[in-house]
Every structure is written in structure tokens, then in C-alpha cells.
Coordinates of C-alpha atoms and ligand atoms in Angstrom, one line a residue:
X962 CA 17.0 7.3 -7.5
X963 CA 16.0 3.4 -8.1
X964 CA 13.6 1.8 -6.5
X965 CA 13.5 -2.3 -6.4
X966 CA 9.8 -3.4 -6.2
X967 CA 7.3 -5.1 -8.2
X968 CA 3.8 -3.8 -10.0
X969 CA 1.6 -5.5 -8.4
X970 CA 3.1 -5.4 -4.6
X971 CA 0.9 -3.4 -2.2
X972 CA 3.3 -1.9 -0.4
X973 CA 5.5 -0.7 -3.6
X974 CA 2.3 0.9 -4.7
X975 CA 1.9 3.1 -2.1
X976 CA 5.4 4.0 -2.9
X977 CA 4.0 4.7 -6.6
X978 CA 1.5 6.6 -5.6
X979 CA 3.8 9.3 -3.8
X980 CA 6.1 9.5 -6.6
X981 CA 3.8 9.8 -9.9
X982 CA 1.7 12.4 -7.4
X983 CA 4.9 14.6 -8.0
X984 CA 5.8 13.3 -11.1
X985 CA 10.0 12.3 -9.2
X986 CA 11.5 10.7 -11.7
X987 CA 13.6 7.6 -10.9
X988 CA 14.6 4.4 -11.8
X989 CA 11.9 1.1 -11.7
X990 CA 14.0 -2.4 -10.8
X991 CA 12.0 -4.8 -11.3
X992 CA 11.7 -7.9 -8.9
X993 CA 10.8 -10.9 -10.3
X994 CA 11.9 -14.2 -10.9
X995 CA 13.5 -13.6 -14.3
X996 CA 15.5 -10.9 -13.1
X997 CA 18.2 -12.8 -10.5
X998 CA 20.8 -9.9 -10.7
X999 CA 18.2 -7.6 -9.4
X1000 CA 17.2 -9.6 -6.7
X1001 CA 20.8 -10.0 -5.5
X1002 CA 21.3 -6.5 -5.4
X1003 CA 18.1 -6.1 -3.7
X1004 CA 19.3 -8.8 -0.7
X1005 CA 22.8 -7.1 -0.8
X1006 CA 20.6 -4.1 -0.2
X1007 CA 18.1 -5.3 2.3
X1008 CA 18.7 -8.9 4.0
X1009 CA 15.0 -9.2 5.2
X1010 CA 14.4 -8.8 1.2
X1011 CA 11.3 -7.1 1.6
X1012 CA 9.8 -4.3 -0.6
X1013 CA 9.7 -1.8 -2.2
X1014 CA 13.9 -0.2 -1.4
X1015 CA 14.5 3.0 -2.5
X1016 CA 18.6 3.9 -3.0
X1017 CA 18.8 7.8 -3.5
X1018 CA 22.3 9.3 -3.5
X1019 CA 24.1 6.3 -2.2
X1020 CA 21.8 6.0 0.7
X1021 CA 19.4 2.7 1.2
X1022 CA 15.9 3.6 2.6
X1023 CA 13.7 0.9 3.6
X1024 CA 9.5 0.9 4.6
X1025 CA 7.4 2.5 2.2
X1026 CA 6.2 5.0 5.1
X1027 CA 9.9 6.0 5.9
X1028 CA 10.4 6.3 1.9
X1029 CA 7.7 8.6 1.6
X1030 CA 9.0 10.6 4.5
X1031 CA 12.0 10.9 2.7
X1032 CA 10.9 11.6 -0.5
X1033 CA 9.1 14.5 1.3
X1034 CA 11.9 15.9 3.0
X1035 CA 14.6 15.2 0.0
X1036 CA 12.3 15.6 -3.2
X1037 CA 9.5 17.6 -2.0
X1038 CA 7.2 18.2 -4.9
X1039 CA 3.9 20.7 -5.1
X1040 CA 1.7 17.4 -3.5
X1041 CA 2.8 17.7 0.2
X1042 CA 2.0 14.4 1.4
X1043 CA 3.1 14.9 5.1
X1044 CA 1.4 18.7 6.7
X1045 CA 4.0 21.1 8.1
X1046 CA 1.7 21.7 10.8
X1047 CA 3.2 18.5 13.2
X1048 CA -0.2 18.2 14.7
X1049 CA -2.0 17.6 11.4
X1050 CA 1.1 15.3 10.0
X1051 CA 0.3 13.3 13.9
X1052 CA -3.0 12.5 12.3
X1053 CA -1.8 11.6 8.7
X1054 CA 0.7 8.7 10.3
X1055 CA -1.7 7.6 12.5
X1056 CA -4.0 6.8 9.9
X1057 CA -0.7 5.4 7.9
X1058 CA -0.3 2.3 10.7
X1059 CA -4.0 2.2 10.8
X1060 CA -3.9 1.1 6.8
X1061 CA -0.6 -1.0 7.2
X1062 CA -1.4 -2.6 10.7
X1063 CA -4.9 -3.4 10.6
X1064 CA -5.9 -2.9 6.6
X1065 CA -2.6 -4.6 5.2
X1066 CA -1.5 -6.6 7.7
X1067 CA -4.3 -9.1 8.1
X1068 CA -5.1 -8.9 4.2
X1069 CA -1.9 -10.1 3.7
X1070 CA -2.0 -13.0 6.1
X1071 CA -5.3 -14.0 4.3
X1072 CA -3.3 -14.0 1.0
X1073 CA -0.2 -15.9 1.9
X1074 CA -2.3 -18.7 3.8
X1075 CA -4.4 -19.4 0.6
X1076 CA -0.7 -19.6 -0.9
X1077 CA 0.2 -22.4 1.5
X1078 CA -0.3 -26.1 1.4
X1079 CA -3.8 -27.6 2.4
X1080 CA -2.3 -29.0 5.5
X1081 CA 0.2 -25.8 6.6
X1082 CA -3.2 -23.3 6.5
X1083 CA -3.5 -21.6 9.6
X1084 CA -7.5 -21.2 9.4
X1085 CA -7.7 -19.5 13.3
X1086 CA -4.9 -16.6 12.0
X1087 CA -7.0 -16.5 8.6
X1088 CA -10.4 -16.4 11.1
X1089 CA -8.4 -14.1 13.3
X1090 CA -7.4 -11.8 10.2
X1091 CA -11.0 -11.7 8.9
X1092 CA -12.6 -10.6 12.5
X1093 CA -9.7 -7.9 12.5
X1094 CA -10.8 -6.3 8.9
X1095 CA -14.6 -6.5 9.7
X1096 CA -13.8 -4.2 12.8
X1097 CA -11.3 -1.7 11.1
X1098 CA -14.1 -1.2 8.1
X1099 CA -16.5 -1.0 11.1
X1100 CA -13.9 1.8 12.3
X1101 CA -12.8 3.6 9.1
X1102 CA -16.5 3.5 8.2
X1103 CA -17.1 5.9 11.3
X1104 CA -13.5 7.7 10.5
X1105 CA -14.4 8.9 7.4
X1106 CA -17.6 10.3 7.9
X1107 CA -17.5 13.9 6.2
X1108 CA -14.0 13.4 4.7
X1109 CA -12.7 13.2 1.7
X1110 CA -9.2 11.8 2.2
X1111 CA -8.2 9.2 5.2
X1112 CA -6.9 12.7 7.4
X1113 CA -9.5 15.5 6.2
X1114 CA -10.0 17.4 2.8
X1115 CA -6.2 16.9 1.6
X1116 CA -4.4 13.8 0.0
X1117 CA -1.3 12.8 2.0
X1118 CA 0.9 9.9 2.9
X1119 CA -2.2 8.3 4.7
X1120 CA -4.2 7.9 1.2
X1121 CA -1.1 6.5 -0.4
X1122 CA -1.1 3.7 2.4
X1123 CA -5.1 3.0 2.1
X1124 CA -5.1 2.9 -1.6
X1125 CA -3.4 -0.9 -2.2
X1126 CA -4.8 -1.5 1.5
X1127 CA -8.0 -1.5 0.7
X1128 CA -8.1 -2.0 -3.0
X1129 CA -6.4 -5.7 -2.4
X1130 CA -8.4 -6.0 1.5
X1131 CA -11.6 -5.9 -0.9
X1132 CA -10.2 -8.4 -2.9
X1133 CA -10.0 -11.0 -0.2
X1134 CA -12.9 -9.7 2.6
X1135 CA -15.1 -8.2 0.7
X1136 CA -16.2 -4.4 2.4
X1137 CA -20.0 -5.2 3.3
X1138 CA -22.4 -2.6 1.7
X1139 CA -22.7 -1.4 5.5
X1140 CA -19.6 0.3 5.2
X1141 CA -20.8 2.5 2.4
X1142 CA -17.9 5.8 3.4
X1143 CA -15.3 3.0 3.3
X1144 CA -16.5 2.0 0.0
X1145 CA -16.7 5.4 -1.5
X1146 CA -13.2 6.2 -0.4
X1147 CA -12.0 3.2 -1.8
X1148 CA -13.5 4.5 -4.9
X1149 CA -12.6 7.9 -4.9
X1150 CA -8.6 6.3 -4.0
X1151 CA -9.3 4.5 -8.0
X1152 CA -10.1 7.7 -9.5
X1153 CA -6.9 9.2 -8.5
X1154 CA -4.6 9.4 -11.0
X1155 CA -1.7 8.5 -9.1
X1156 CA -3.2 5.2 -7.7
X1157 CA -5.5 4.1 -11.1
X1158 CA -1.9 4.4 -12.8
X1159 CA -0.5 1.6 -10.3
X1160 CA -3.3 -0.3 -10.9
X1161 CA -3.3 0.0 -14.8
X1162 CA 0.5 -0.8 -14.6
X1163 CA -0.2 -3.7 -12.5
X1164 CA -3.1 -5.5 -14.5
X1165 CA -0.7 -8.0 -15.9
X1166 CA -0.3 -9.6 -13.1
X1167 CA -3.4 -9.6 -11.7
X1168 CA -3.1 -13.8 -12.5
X1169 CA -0.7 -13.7 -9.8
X1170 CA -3.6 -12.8 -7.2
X1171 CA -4.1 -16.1 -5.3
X1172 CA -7.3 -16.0 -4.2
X1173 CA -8.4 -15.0 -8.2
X1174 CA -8.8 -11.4 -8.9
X1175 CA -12.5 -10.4 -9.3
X1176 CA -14.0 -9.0 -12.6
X1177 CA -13.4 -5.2 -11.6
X1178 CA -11.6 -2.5 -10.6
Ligands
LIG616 N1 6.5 -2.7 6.4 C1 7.0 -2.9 5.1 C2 6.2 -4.1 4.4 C3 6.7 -4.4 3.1 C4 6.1 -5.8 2.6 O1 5.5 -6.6 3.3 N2 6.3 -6.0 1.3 C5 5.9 -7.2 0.7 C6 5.3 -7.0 -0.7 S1 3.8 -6.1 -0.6 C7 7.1 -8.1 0.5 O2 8.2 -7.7 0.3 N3 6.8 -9.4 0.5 C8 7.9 -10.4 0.3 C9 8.2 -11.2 1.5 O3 7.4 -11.2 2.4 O4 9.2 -12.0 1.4 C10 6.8 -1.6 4.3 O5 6.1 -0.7 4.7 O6 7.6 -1.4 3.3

């Protein structure tokens, strides 16, 4: 398998995450600017060029969720990231699109406006994406009351969505000291191997963080 993606991409971390948890080997191509032949191969791959892109046996497999579903399905691995009882996995992916849609999602619109030009900000979308992330930590905060992972007592999919959610989502809204679960989930997400692997892997680049990485973590 070969997956195109890059360290320090939130989204190609939670693909990390599901692979080092079972330890699947594959292929890292890396996407960066110094490496134009992978980035064509990427595009050739997947026109809307985001990623991470996993190609297993021929077959292209886009959105880090799906990937992880497929990894499950095609490489399962003694970490089952998605229950076989279909009620519990409804919870897990619920969760899931609650860390992409309303963790990542407005983190990431906070991130690419500080990448813009003074006069191209969008400061009501930035204010917008802000007043977004202090409700879902006002949510999650309630959410995770009594657990240990993002669906109950057992890592899955969800946790491997949350981790560069909220690790980044820290970054640029801080989570107030209110929200002390969220904060100790994040925290228990870095003493995972899996996840404190993608972030030791993805140090180098922390210069890359717009906004300017903080002093820890
Ligand atoms: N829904 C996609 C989101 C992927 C995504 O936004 N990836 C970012 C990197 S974290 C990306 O490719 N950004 C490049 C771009 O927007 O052109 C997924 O789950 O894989």
C-alpha cells in the first residue's frame, strides 16, 4: 500500500494513527514541494488533490474516515478501530464527523485565513469558526464525562479523528481550563503511542504552523 500525505497534515495523521495502531506496513509518499513527481501522481490520483490518498492493490481510496474503514475491512489488525456491534460503530462515526465537522473544520478555516493576505482575511468566518469551537469543547466537554476514549472505554476510528483535531484546534483556540475532560483527553490522545509518534515525526515542520507553534506538546 502507499499512502501520499504529509507529516504534519491533520488529516494524514489520523490516517497514521490507524496504521502504526496495527503496525500495516506500507509505503510513505511524501507531498511536498521538492517532490513534483509525487504530486503529479497524487493529482493523477485525486483531482481535488487533497490528502492523505491511500492506493492498496490498484485501487485509490480517498477521506481519511473511508481509508480507515477500509483498512479495517481489508487489513484488519488486533486494534479494531470500528466495533462489529453496528450500534456501537453508529456511535464511533458519529463522533468521527463530530471531530472533522466541528473540531477540524473551523480549525482549519482559522489556519488558512491567517495564511491569507491582510486584505483577503475573512474575520466574520474566522469569528464564526471561533464561536463554533467554543461550543463543540462546551459539547465534548459534557461528551466525555466518564470516558476514556471519544465512544466509551475502547480506542477506535473516533480517537484517531480527535487526536490532530484537537491537538492543532488547541493550537489556534486555545481549550479554556473550563473544559478540563476535553483537556485531559487531549492529553491522554499524546500519550498514545500511535498519535505521540505522528507528532514526533511531524516536529520538523512545526515552522510550518502559521499561526506559530506554541512551546509544547
Ligand atoms: N475530508 C478530507 C479532508 C482532507 C484535507 O482537508 N486535507 C488537507 C490537509 S490536512 C489538505 O489536503 N489540504 C490541501 C488543500 O486544501 O489543498 C479527509 O477526511 O481526508
Amino acid at each position: 500500500m502507499k499512502l501520499y500525505a504529509h507529516p504534519f497534515s491533520s488529516y494524514c495523521q489520523k490516517v497514521l494513527i490507524a496504521l502504526y495502531e496495527n503496525t500495516t506496513p506500507f509505503e510513505f509518499c511524501m507531498l511536498a514541494p521538492d517532490e513534483p513527481r509525487t504530486a503529479a501522481e497524487h493529482q493523477a490520483l485525486w483531482p481535488l488533490k487533497r490528502m492523505p490518498v491511500l492506493v492498496d492493490d490498484g485501487r485509490t481510496v480517498v477521506e481519511s474516515s473511508i481509508i480507515i474503514e477500509h483498512l479495517a475491512l481489508h487489513h484488519p489488525g488486533p486494534v479494531k478501530l470500528l466495533p462489529s456491534d453496528v450500534r456501537a460503530a453508529l456511535e464511533v462515526r458519529m463522533m468521527d464527523r463530530l471531530f472533522d465537522n466541528y473540531v477540524s473544520t473551523p480549525m482549519q478555516k482559522i489556519v488558512s485565513d491567517s495564511l491569507r493576505a491582510a486584505a483577503q482575511r475573512d474575520g466574520q468566518g474566522v469569528a464564526e469558526a471561533r464561536a463554533l469551537l467554543d461550543t463543540t469543547y462546551r459539547w465534548l466537554d459534557d461528551a466525555l464525562r466518564g470516558r476514556k476514549w471519544a465512544a466509551g472505554d475502547t480506542f477506535s476510528l473516533a480517537d484517531c479523528a480527535a487526536a490532530p483535531a484537537l491537538f492543532y484546534a488547541d493550537w489556534a483556540h486555545p481549550i479554556g481550563e473550563a473544559f478540563s475532560n476535553v483537556r485531559a483527553y487531549r492529553g491522554r490522545l499524546l500519550a498514545r503511542p500511535s498519535f505521540a509518534r505522528a507528532v514526533d515525526e511531524a516536529r520538523p515542520y512545526r515552522p510550518l504552523f502559521p499561526l506559530g507553534a506554541p512551546e509544547r506538546d
